Amino acid sequence: MTSANAPLLPKLIGERVKRREDPRLIRGLATYVDDLKLPGMLHLAFRRADIAHGVIRRIDVSAAAAMEGVELALTGAELAEHLGPMPIGTPFPAPDHYSVAVDRVRYVGEPVAVVAAADRYLARDAADAIEVEYDELPAVVDPEAAMADGSATLHEGFARNVAVGGYQGGTGVNAETAQAEDDSAMDAAFAEADVVISQCMLNQRLAPNAMEPRGVVARYEAGSDYLTIWSATQNPHILRTLAAGMLGLGEHQVRAIAPEVGGGFGCKINIYGEEYAAAALSRLTGAPVKWIEDRTEAFLATTHGRDILGDVEIAAKRDGTILALRAQLLADIGAYEVLLTALIPTLTGMMMNGVYRIPVVRHELTEVFTNKTPTDAYRGAGRPEGLYFVERAVDMLARELDMDPAELRRRNFIPAAEFPFPTQSGLVYDSGDYEAALDTALAAADWESLKAERDAARAEGRIVGVGMAFYVEVCGLGPSSVVPTGGWEHSGVTIERGGKVTATTGASPHGQGNETTFAQMLADHFSVPIGDIAILHGDTGVVKQGIGTFGSRSQAVGGAALMLAAGRAGDKMKRFAAALMADHEASPDDLVFESGRIQVAGAPEVSRSFAEVADFAYVPVPLPAGLEPGLSEEAFFEPENNTYPFGCHISMVEIDRDTGEPRLLRLIAVDDCGNVINPLIVEGQVHGGLAQGIGQAMFEEVVYDEDGQPLTASFMDYVMPRAADLPAFELERTVTPTPVNPLGAKGVGEAGTIGSSPCVVNAAVDALAPFGVRHVDMPLRPERLWRLIHDRDQNGGQP
Amino acid sequence: MSETVPITVRVNGRERTAAVAPRLLLVHFLRESLNLTGTHVGCDTSQCGACTVLLDGRSVKSCTVFAVQADGEEVQTIEGLAAGDDLHPLQDGFWEEHGLQCGYCTPGMIMSALNLLRENPSPDDARIREGISGNICRCTGYQHIVNAIRNAAERMAPA
Amino acid sequence: MIPTAFRYRRAGSVAEALALLREGGPGAKLLAGGHSLIPMMKQRLAEPELLIDIGGLLELCGVHAVGDAIEVGATTTHADLAASALLRERAPILAEAAAEIGDAQVRNRGTIGGSLAHADPGADLPAVLIALDAAISITGADGSRTVPAADFFRDILTVDLEDGEILTDVSFRPVRSAAYAKLPQRASRFALAGVAVALEMEDGVCRAARVAVTGAASHAQRLPAVESALVGARLPEGAAAACEGAGDALDFVNADLHGSEEYRRAMVAVMARRAVESAAARG
C-alpha cells in the first residue's frame, strides 16, 4: 500500500501523441450536424436574392405553402414579427440586419423567405416555388466608388456608404478619439528619408470554405420553454447568449451544442440569421428543424474574409534604416456588419509595425458597405492583411536599395533584448527573438545557395524567384479589453470516483486537436494514463461557461484555464491525500503526483493510489477539517496580454514563360509559437495555415461583376488549392516562450497563413523583376503573370 | 412524379433493398435511408470529393450518382472499411501520420486513396498528390495526408 | 442543390432505349455516367421529365479493334480509355487526354459518349476526336448514321444529335503521332485552351496534319490555318512558326475571369505548339 512498483509514466507534453479524436473520424462514426436525426424533424430551405441590390416589390409564398409536405413558408416581413434585428459584437454603429430580408436585399444570396418541409428535397422545391419581384437599385460594387458623390447607398444613416470613417491609430494619434493630433514626427521622418516606397495593394476577398458547410438543428420544447440548438459553430457559448436574446429567453433556457464541426477558419464565429430562423421556426412549427447549407449558399451567404485595399508608404535611409510607415486602409465589408465585421480591419491597422523597430507608424482606416456578402474573420482575421502590406513594402524597399531582403529585415528588427516591446499602435509584443528565427530560416533554406539556384535557372531562361517574409501576429485573444465577447476562457476539472479525470473547456475545437493536447497536459499534471482522461467541449449543457475557438486562443487561453482548474483540483486532492497519510505527517505541500499515485516528494514509499484518494474525496470519513467533499473545480482565465507568435517563411516560385502559370517549388517555414504541447499537431496547424496563405497568394479570390453578381460561387470557379498544387513544406521551429500565460504557449492556428502569402508574392515579384515588375496583386493568376512577362496591357480582360 | 423505384444495393457487404425516388442521390440514400453518415457532402458541383465511395470497386462521387443507378451494384463506404476493431491500413495511416484535422473530408479522402492504391500499390508522392486531386481538404495542407497514404501503402505491401 | 423530380427507366438494349426516347419526347434524356447531366440537374439548369439509363448497356461499352480501326463504345468511361492497352499502343493521344480529365472519381464515372453529346466548351475529348478524324455513330428511330467529329460540334452545348437519337460509338483509324496539350482552368480543370494534333510524318517532315482546338471557343473545331502551315514543315523545329497566331483564326473566343479573349488566343498557339512538338516526337 505504501510502495509503488508500477512503471513510471512518461511525460507527454512535447510528444507527438496520436490524436484521440481520430478513431471516430477515420471510421466515419463522428456526428456532424447533418448527421443528426430527430423524430418529426422538418427541413428548412431559404429562398435567396438573385440580385445584388433592390427593393422587394412583391413576394408570394402561397404556392410554396400549398405544396405537399410543406409545413410553413414565411417571408422576411413575417419572420420579423418573431425575430428582431441581429446583434453584433463590436462597438461600431451598425444598420439593422434581419435574419431574412424584410423589404430590401443588399447582396446576392441574402435570404428573402424560408420554408419548412418534410424533407430537404421538398423544401428546395417549395423555396423555388416562391415568387419574388424586385425593383432593382444600382449595385454598389467598388469600395472607392461607393464613397463618391452620386453613388447609390445601402443603408440610411450611413452617408457615402461609410461604416467606419477615418479611424486612425499609431504615432501622434489620440487613442480615445482615433484621430491624429500631432503630425510632426511623421513629417520629420519623411523629410529625412533618402528613399520613399509607395504602393497600393489589394488583399483580396476570400471565401473561407470550411469543408463542412454551415448547418443547424433547432428543437424548441414548448412545454418547458427550452431551446436546444446544434450548430456547426466555433463558439456555442456565444450562440447560447445571442440566441437566448433573440428569442427572448434566458441563457438557462438555451442549450447550444457544437457537435463534430468540420472546420471553421473564422467563418463559423458569426452567429447567422439561419441559426436564429431555425430556432424561431422550431418554436412556430412545434417540430425540430434542420437546415444544411449547400456549397453554393456557402459562397454567397457565409461570411467572406479580407478585402482590404492598402496604400502603404515607407520612408527609409539609404542604409536601410526604416524611419516611418504610413498606410491608408480601405476595407470593403460587404452589405452588413455581422458579429465582428467592423473589428477585423482594425486589427490590420494594429499590425503595421510588423517585426520592426519603426519609430513612426500610422494608419487610417475606412470601412465601406458594398452590395456583397458581409465579411468577418477568416484565418488570421486582419493580421494577414497588415503583415502582407508591411512585408510587401519592406521587400520593395530592399529591391529599391539593392539590399538582400534578409539583411534589410535584420537591420530593422526589434532586438530580442527590447521585449516586451510597445508598438506605435499600442500593442505590447510579449517576447521575441526575430534574429534567431531568421537565422534558422536562412540555414534551413540555405539562402545563399537558393539564390544561386535561382540565378542558374534564370541563366537557362527560366523565370524563377525567391522570396521571404517575416510575420508577427496577435494571438491568444483576449484579454477582455480587446475581445468584445469577453477575452477569458473557462474550464472545469473533475476527478471522478475511481480516479478518472473529466475536464470541460469553453474552447470548442473543430480540428485543432484539443481533446489530445489538453489530455496530454492533464496526464502530465496528474501523472495518470492519458486513457483515464476525457476532455468535453462544445455543449453549453456540459460546459458551463466559455468563449470559443478563434484567434489562436485555445492553447494560450483555454489551456491556461484548464491548468488553473487542474491546479485547484490537484491541490484539493493533495489535501485529501495528506489526510489519508496523516500517520506520516505528510503535508499537502510535500505531495506530488507520480505515475498514478500521490506520494511524498523524495519518499515514494509514502503514497496512496490516485484512485484511492479520489474515492476518499467522495466518501470522506472522517471529512478532513476545512475541506468540502468532492473533487470538481473550475476556473476562468483572463490573460493579461495577447501573445505574439512570429516566424520567417522563405519560398521559391517558378513561372511558366508561355502560359504564366506559377508553380511553388519550395516553401520553408520557421514558426515560433512558444512552448509546444504536441509537435505533430503543431505541424498540422502550420501546414494547413500555409496552404491557406498560399491559396490566397496563388489561387483564391471572390470576384463580383459590375452588377454585384458573384462570378465565383462554386468550386468550378473559385480555385481551392489541391494536393498537386503544393510542394512538401519544410518546417522548423524556434521556441520563445511567452510570459503572459503559465504554459509559455503562444498559439499556432493562424501562423502559417500569415507568413506564406507575402512570402510567395515576394518570390513571384523576384521572379518577375527582370521584366521590370515591382508589384503584382494576389492571386497570381496565370494571365496576370503572362501579361507582365509579355508586356501586355495590364487591364486587358481580367478582374 | 412521385413514383418510386425498387432498388437492391449491396452496401458494405450487406444487401439493402428500398423503394426510392428516382431523383434521390446515392449520397442521400446512404446517409438518410441507410444512416451511413460517414459519407459527407461538401459541395454541389462534383468537385470536393467528400462524398467519395466505391461503386463496384471504383471511386465515385456519390453526390453525382442517383441511387437508382446503383441498383444491383456493390457500394463500399468508410463504415465498411474496418474489420470489426481492426482498422484498415489506410485508417491506421491517417491516424499515425495525423492525416486529418476536422475530419470532414477524411472519409472521402480515404476512399479515394483506396482507389489509388488499388490502381497503383506503391505510388510516389507526386502520384499520391495527383490521385487525391479530386478531394479538397481545407485543414491539413495535404502533407500529412500524403504521408498517411505512403504509410498505408507500405503497410499494405506484400512482405 | 437538388434535382427536380423525374421518371426513371433503365433500358435493357439500345432498341429499348430508342423506344423509351420516342415515348418520352423532348422531356426525355439519356443517362449513362451522368457527369455532365447530373450537375446540370442539381443546379436545375436541366429539368428532364424522364431519364433513360443506358449506363448498363454492355453493347455500348469498350474499346475494340475492328479491322484497321478502333471503335469506342459511348458508355466507355474516361478511366477505361486511360487504362486501355490498345489505345496506349495505337492511339495514345486518346488515353492520355482521358487521363487528364477532371479527377479520378470523374474519370471512373464520366463517359466518352456523355462528354461528346454534352459538348461543354472546355471538354477535352471533342478536340481529340476531331484530330483523329473520328466518325461518330448515331442511332435513331429511322436507322443509323455517322457524322465526322469535325461536323458534330455545332455551338456551345450544341451537337448534331436530334431528340430521339443515341450516340452509340466513335471509330477512327489509330494514329500514333498525335498528342493533346491543354491549359487547365485551375478550379474546374476543364480546358481554357486545349489543342489536339494528329500528324503524318515522313523523315521528320510533316506530310499531313489535323489540328483541333477546344476550350477557347464555343465548341471544338479544326484549325485549318495551322494544319496547312504544318504540312511540309520540319518538326519539331518548325512547330513554333506553324502555330504562331493559331488562336487568331477563331471567330469567337470565350472570355471569363480565368482568361480573357486575348489570353486564350495566345494560349491556343502555345498549346498547339506543345501538342505538335509532342506528336512529332512520336515520329
GROMACS .gro file of C-alpha atoms in nm, chain A residues 198-483:
model
  286
  198SER     CA    1   0.481   5.379  -5.207
  199GLN     CA    2   0.249   5.109  -5.324
  200CYS     CA    3  -0.122   5.043  -5.333
  201MET     CA    4  -0.204   4.677  -5.281
  202LEU     CA    5  -0.519   4.471  -5.259
  203ASN     CA    6  -0.556   4.199  -5.003
  204GLN     CA    7  -0.836   4.033  -5.190
  205ARG     CA    8  -1.169   3.892  -5.079
  206LEU     CA    9  -1.165   3.522  -4.995
  207ALA     CA   10  -1.420   3.252  -4.920
  208PRO     CA   11  -1.328   3.058  -4.605
  209ASN     CA   12  -1.468   2.729  -4.734
  210ALA     CA   13  -1.458   2.505  -4.433
  211MET     CA   14  -1.528   2.168  -4.593
  212GLU     CA   15  -1.834   2.120  -4.380
  213PRO     CA   16  -2.081   2.387  -4.483
  214ARG     CA   17  -2.280   2.552  -4.208
  215GLY     CA   18  -2.575   2.371  -4.056
  216VAL     CA   19  -2.813   2.394  -3.766
  217VAL     CA   20  -3.070   2.179  -3.592
  218ALA     CA   21  -3.307   2.352  -3.352
  219ARG     CA   22  -3.556   2.192  -3.119
  220TYR     CA   23  -3.786   2.415  -2.918
  221GLU     CA   24  -3.977   2.240  -2.643
  222ALA     CA   25  -4.287   2.446  -2.576
  223GLY     CA   26  -4.372   2.265  -2.253
  224SER     CA   27  -4.052   2.370  -2.087
  225ASP     CA   28  -3.974   2.678  -2.299
  226TYR     CA   29  -3.636   2.528  -2.372
  227LEU     CA   30  -3.435   2.555  -2.690
  228THR     CA   31  -3.168   2.307  -2.785
  229ILE     CA   32  -2.968   2.423  -3.083
  230TRP     CA   33  -2.697   2.220  -3.253
  231SER     CA   34  -2.484   2.425  -3.485
  232ALA     CA   35  -2.163   2.399  -3.682
  233THR     CA   36  -2.017   2.683  -3.481
  234GLN     CA   37  -1.681   2.773  -3.334
  235ASN     CA   38  -1.840   2.915  -3.020
  236PRO     CA   39  -2.150   2.752  -2.877
  237HIS     CA   40  -2.150   2.976  -2.572
  238ILE     CA   41  -2.180   3.289  -2.780
  239LEU     CA   42  -2.457   3.116  -2.975
  240ARG     CA   43  -2.634   3.041  -2.647
  241THR     CA   44  -2.615   3.401  -2.533
  242LEU     CA   45  -2.723   3.555  -2.862
  243ALA     CA   46  -2.994   3.302  -2.945
  244ALA     CA   47  -3.141   3.350  -2.600
  245GLY     CA   48  -3.150   3.724  -2.657
  246MET     CA   49  -3.309   3.692  -3.000
  247LEU     CA   50  -3.581   3.459  -2.872
  248GLY     CA   51  -3.646   3.648  -2.553
  249LEU     CA   52  -3.518   3.364  -2.340
  250GLY     CA   53  -3.270   3.345  -2.056
  251GLU     CA   54  -2.940   3.170  -2.109
  252HIS     CA   55  -3.070   2.897  -1.878
  253GLN     CA   56  -3.340   2.820  -2.137
  254VAL     CA   57  -3.095   2.756  -2.418
  255ARG     CA   58  -2.856   2.470  -2.468
  256ALA     CA   59  -2.621   2.522  -2.761
  257ILE     CA   60  -2.423   2.229  -2.891
  258ALA     CA   61  -2.140   2.230  -3.139
  259PRO     CA   62  -2.115   1.864  -3.230
  260GLU     CA   63  -1.832   1.750  -3.455
  261VAL     CA   64  -1.754   2.062  -3.657
  262GLY     CA   65  -1.590   2.029  -3.997
  263GLY     CA   66  -1.359   2.326  -3.989
  264GLY     CA   67  -1.429   2.690  -3.919
  265PHE     CA   68  -1.139   2.918  -4.011
  266GLY     CA   69  -1.328   3.213  -3.870
  267CYS     CA   70  -1.645   3.185  -4.075
  268LYS     CA   71  -1.822   2.989  -3.802
  269ILE     CA   72  -1.762   3.255  -3.536
  270ASN     CA   73  -2.053   3.468  -3.651
  271ILE     CA   74  -2.398   3.365  -3.537
  272TYR     CA   75  -2.605   3.371  -3.853
  273GLY     CA   76  -2.958   3.454  -3.948
  274GLU     CA   77  -3.022   3.091  -4.041
  275GLU     CA   78  -2.948   2.986  -3.683
  276TYR     CA   79  -3.198   3.231  -3.538
  277ALA     CA   80  -3.451   3.148  -3.809
  278ALA     CA   81  -3.421   2.777  -3.733
  279ALA     CA   82  -3.486   2.841  -3.365
  280ALA     CA   83  -3.785   3.060  -3.447
  281LEU     CA   84  -3.930   2.810  -3.694
  282SER     CA   85  -3.896   2.528  -3.447
  283ARG     CA   86  -4.093   2.737  -3.199
  284LEU     CA   87  -4.353   2.824  -3.463
  285THR     CA   88  -4.399   2.473  -3.601
  286GLY     CA   89  -4.357   2.282  -3.277
  287ALA     CA   90  -4.119   2.047  -3.456
  288PRO     CA   91  -3.742   2.016  -3.461
  289VAL     CA   92  -3.597   2.173  -3.774
  290LYS     CA   93  -3.276   2.124  -3.966
  291TRP     CA   94  -3.105   2.349  -4.213
  292ILE     CA   95  -2.794   2.243  -4.400
  293GLU     CA   96  -2.616   2.489  -4.623
  294ASP     CA   97  -2.508   2.377  -4.965
  295ARG     CA   98  -2.179   2.493  -5.109
  296THR     CA   99  -2.329   2.748  -5.342
  297GLU     CA  100  -2.507   2.904  -5.046
  298ALA     CA  101  -2.180   2.895  -4.855
  299PHE     CA  102  -2.014   3.104  -5.125
  300LEU     CA  103  -2.299   3.356  -5.110
  301ALA     CA  104  -2.414   3.364  -4.751
  302THR     CA  105  -2.126   3.257  -4.530
  303THR     CA  106  -1.903   3.548  -4.436
  304HIS     CA  107  -1.609   3.625  -4.659
  305GLY     CA  108  -1.267   3.728  -4.539
  306ARG     CA  109  -1.007   4.001  -4.610
  307ASP     CA  110  -1.085   4.253  -4.887
  308ILE     CA  111  -0.874   4.545  -4.776
  309LEU     CA  112  -0.701   4.791  -5.002
  310GLY     CA  113  -0.378   4.921  -4.852
  311ASP     CA  114  -0.193   5.225  -4.971
  312VAL     CA  115   0.141   5.195  -4.797
  313GLU     CA  116   0.437   5.430  -4.778
  314ILE     CA  117   0.772   5.360  -4.618
  315ALA     CA  118   1.037   5.624  -4.550
  316ALA     CA  119   1.391   5.494  -4.513
  317LYS     CA  120   1.755   5.593  -4.506
  318ARG     CA  121   1.989   5.471  -4.776
  319ASP     CA  122   2.149   5.233  -4.521
  320GLY     CA  123   1.815   5.056  -4.485
  321THR     CA  124   1.701   5.211  -4.160
  322ILE     CA  125   1.323   5.242  -4.176
  323LEU     CA  126   1.213   5.580  -4.043
  324ALA     CA  127   0.838   5.566  -4.082
  325LEU     CA  128   0.547   5.375  -4.228
  326ARG     CA  129   0.200   5.502  -4.302
  327ALA     CA  130  -0.096   5.329  -4.452
  328GLN     CA  131  -0.437   5.421  -4.581
  329LEU     CA  132  -0.663   5.122  -4.541
  330LEU     CA  133  -0.995   5.080  -4.717
  331ALA     CA  134  -1.198   4.776  -4.618
  332ASP     CA  135  -1.485   4.654  -4.835
  333ILE     CA  136  -1.701   4.494  -4.566
  334GLY     CA  137  -1.994   4.397  -4.785
  335ALA     CA  138  -2.358   4.467  -4.720
  336TYR     CA  139  -2.392   4.441  -4.341
  337GLU     CA  140  -2.198   4.433  -4.020
  338VAL     CA  141  -2.220   4.090  -3.862
  339LEU     CA  142  -2.062   3.974  -3.537
  340LEU     CA  143  -1.705   4.101  -3.572
  341THR     CA  144  -1.713   4.261  -3.917
  342ALA     CA  145  -1.605   4.610  -3.829
  343LEU     CA  146  -1.345   4.496  -3.579
  344ILE     CA  147  -1.138   4.281  -3.814
  345PRO     CA  148  -0.983   4.561  -4.023
  346THR     CA  149  -0.885   4.745  -3.705
  347LEU     CA  150  -0.651   4.452  -3.637
  348THR     CA  151  -0.491   4.518  -3.975
  349GLY     CA  152  -0.412   4.870  -3.864
  350MET     CA  153  -0.267   4.749  -3.537
  351MET     CA  154  -0.013   4.527  -3.713
  352MET     CA  155   0.157   4.795  -3.917
  353ASN     CA  156   0.471   4.790  -3.702
  354GLY     CA  157   0.539   4.437  -3.822
  355VAL     CA  158   0.851   4.297  -3.660
  356TYR     CA  159   1.039   4.621  -3.695
  357ARG     CA  160   1.151   4.895  -3.465
  358ILE     CA  161   0.987   5.159  -3.682
  359PRO     CA  162   0.971   5.472  -3.473
  360VAL     CA  163   0.683   5.637  -3.656
  361VAL     CA  164   0.385   5.432  -3.773
  362ARG     CA  165   0.035   5.541  -3.852
  363HIS     CA  166  -0.269   5.407  -4.029
  364GLU     CA  167  -0.605   5.544  -4.123
  365LEU     CA  168  -0.888   5.301  -4.176
  366THR     CA  169  -1.216   5.341  -4.358
  367GLU     CA  170  -1.473   5.065  -4.387
  368VAL     CA  171  -1.732   5.078  -4.662
  369PHE     CA  172  -2.057   4.898  -4.736
  370THR     CA  173  -2.098   4.740  -5.078
  371ASN     CA  174  -2.354   4.502  -5.227
  372LYS     CA  175  -2.153   4.194  -5.143
  373THR     CA  176  -2.157   3.920  -4.883
  374PRO     CA  177  -2.060   4.058  -4.540
  375THR     CA  178  -1.703   3.999  -4.427
  376ASP     CA  179  -1.587   3.872  -4.090
  377ALA     CA  180  -1.296   3.673  -3.957
  378TYR     CA  181  -1.105   3.442  -4.185
  379ARG     CA  182  -0.796   3.259  -4.059
  380GLY     CA  183  -0.570   3.537  -3.937
  381ALA     CA  184  -0.853   3.791  -3.941
  382GLY     CA  185  -0.695   4.127  -4.006
  383ARG     CA  186  -0.339   4.033  -3.924
  384PRO     CA  187  -0.253   3.865  -4.257
  385GLU     CA  188  -0.370   4.179  -4.434
  386GLY     CA  189  -0.149   4.402  -4.220
  387LEU     CA  190   0.158   4.183  -4.239
  388TYR     CA  191   0.112   4.142  -4.612
  389PHE     CA  192   0.118   4.518  -4.660
  390VAL     CA  193   0.423   4.561  -4.436
  391GLU     CA  194   0.617   4.268  -4.578
  392ARG     CA  195   0.549   4.357  -4.939
  393ALA     CA  196   0.655   4.715  -4.875
  394VAL     CA  197   0.970   4.611  -4.692
  395ASP     CA  198   1.055   4.378  -4.977
  396MET     CA  199   1.009   4.662  -5.224
  397LEU     CA  200   1.240   4.872  -5.014
  398ALA     CA  201   1.506   4.601  -5.023
  399ARG     CA  202   1.480   4.590  -5.401
  400GLU     CA  203   1.494   4.968  -5.425
  401LEU     CA  204   1.805   4.975  -5.205
  402ASP     CA  205   1.952   4.670  -5.382
  403MET     CA  206   1.990   4.511  -5.044
  404ASP     CA  207   1.940   4.146  -4.951
  405PRO     CA  208   1.588   4.127  -4.807
  406ALA     CA  209   1.716   3.924  -4.513
  407GLU     CA  210   1.977   4.186  -4.434
  408LEU     CA  211   1.728   4.473  -4.454
  409ARG     CA  212   1.494   4.293  -4.218
  410ARG     CA  213   1.772   4.210  -3.975
  411ARG     CA  214   1.876   4.573  -3.966
  412ASN     CA  215   1.530   4.684  -3.861
  413PHE     CA  216   1.423   4.402  -3.627
  414ILE     CA  217   1.306   4.475  -3.277
  415PRO     CA  218   1.605   4.334  -3.084
  416ALA     CA  219   1.545   4.039  -2.854
  417ALA     CA  220   1.656   4.247  -2.558
  418GLU     CA  221   1.382   4.505  -2.610
  419PHE     CA  222   1.086   4.281  -2.522
  420PRO     CA  223   0.824   4.344  -2.400
  421PHE     CA  224   0.809   4.595  -2.684
  422PRO     CA  225   0.540   4.860  -2.707
  423THR     CA  226   0.442   4.932  -3.066
  424GLN     CA  227   0.326   5.261  -3.205
  425SER     CA  228  -0.026   5.126  -3.235
  426GLY     CA  229  -0.043   5.050  -2.865
  427LEU     CA  230   0.025   4.676  -2.861
  428VAL     CA  231   0.288   4.528  -2.632
  429TYR     CA  232   0.473   4.242  -2.801
  430ASP     CA  233   0.532   3.988  -2.527
  431SER     CA  234   0.853   3.817  -2.631
  432GLY     CA  235   1.054   3.751  -2.941
  433ASP     CA  236   1.387   3.660  -3.090
  434TYR     CA  237   1.345   3.753  -3.452
  435GLU     CA  238   1.711   3.714  -3.546
  436ALA     CA  239   1.711   3.356  -3.422
  437ALA     CA  240   1.412   3.276  -3.641
  438LEU     CA  241   1.571   3.450  -3.938
  439ASP     CA  242   1.898   3.265  -3.892
  440THR     CA  243   1.715   2.935  -3.860
  441ALA     CA  244   1.522   3.004  -4.178
  442LEU     CA  245   1.829   3.115  -4.372
  443ALA     CA  246   2.009   2.798  -4.267
  444ALA     CA  247   1.711   2.571  -4.341
  445ALA     CA  248   1.668   2.720  -4.685
  446ASP     CA  249   2.040   2.758  -4.745
  447TRP     CA  250   1.954   3.108  -4.859
  448GLU     CA  251   2.275   3.179  -5.048
  449SER     CA  252   2.250   2.851  -5.239
  450LEU     CA  253   1.885   2.915  -5.307
  451LYS     CA  254   1.970   3.248  -5.465
  452ALA     CA  255   2.247   3.083  -5.667
  453GLU     CA  256   2.000   2.819  -5.782
  454ARG     CA  257   1.763   3.094  -5.890
  455ASP     CA  258   2.039   3.266  -6.083
  456ALA     CA  259   2.135   2.942  -6.255
  457ALA     CA  260   1.773   2.880  -6.353
  458ARG     CA  261   1.750   3.231  -6.493
  459ALA     CA  262   2.062   3.172  -6.696
  460GLU     CA  263   1.874   2.878  -6.855
  461GLY     CA  264   1.592   3.112  -6.947
  462ARG     CA  265   1.359   3.002  -6.670
  463ILE     CA  266   1.157   3.254  -6.470
  464VAL     CA  267   1.238   3.178  -6.109
  465GLY     CA  268   1.233   3.387  -5.795
  466VAL     CA  269   1.298   3.355  -5.423
  467GLY     CA  270   1.122   3.545  -5.153
  468MET     CA  271   1.093   3.578  -4.782
  469ALA     CA  272   0.853   3.725  -4.536
  470PHE     CA  273   0.859   3.774  -4.163
  471TYR     CA  274   0.549   3.795  -3.950
  472VAL     CA  275   0.430   3.861  -3.602
  473GLU     CA  276   0.070   3.817  -3.505
  474VAL     CA  277  -0.165   3.883  -3.220
  475CYS     CA  278  -0.280   3.557  -3.072
  476GLY     CA  279  -0.426   3.418  -2.760
  477LEU     CA  280  -0.720   3.659  -2.774
  478GLY     CA  281  -0.813   3.821  -2.502
  479PRO     CA  282  -0.788   3.997  -2.277
  480SER     CA  283  -1.147   4.116  -2.241
  481SER     CA  284  -1.045   4.472  -2.318
  482VAL     CA  285  -0.981   4.372  -2.680
  483VAL     CA  286  -1.240   4.096  -2.734
   0.00000   0.00000   0.00000
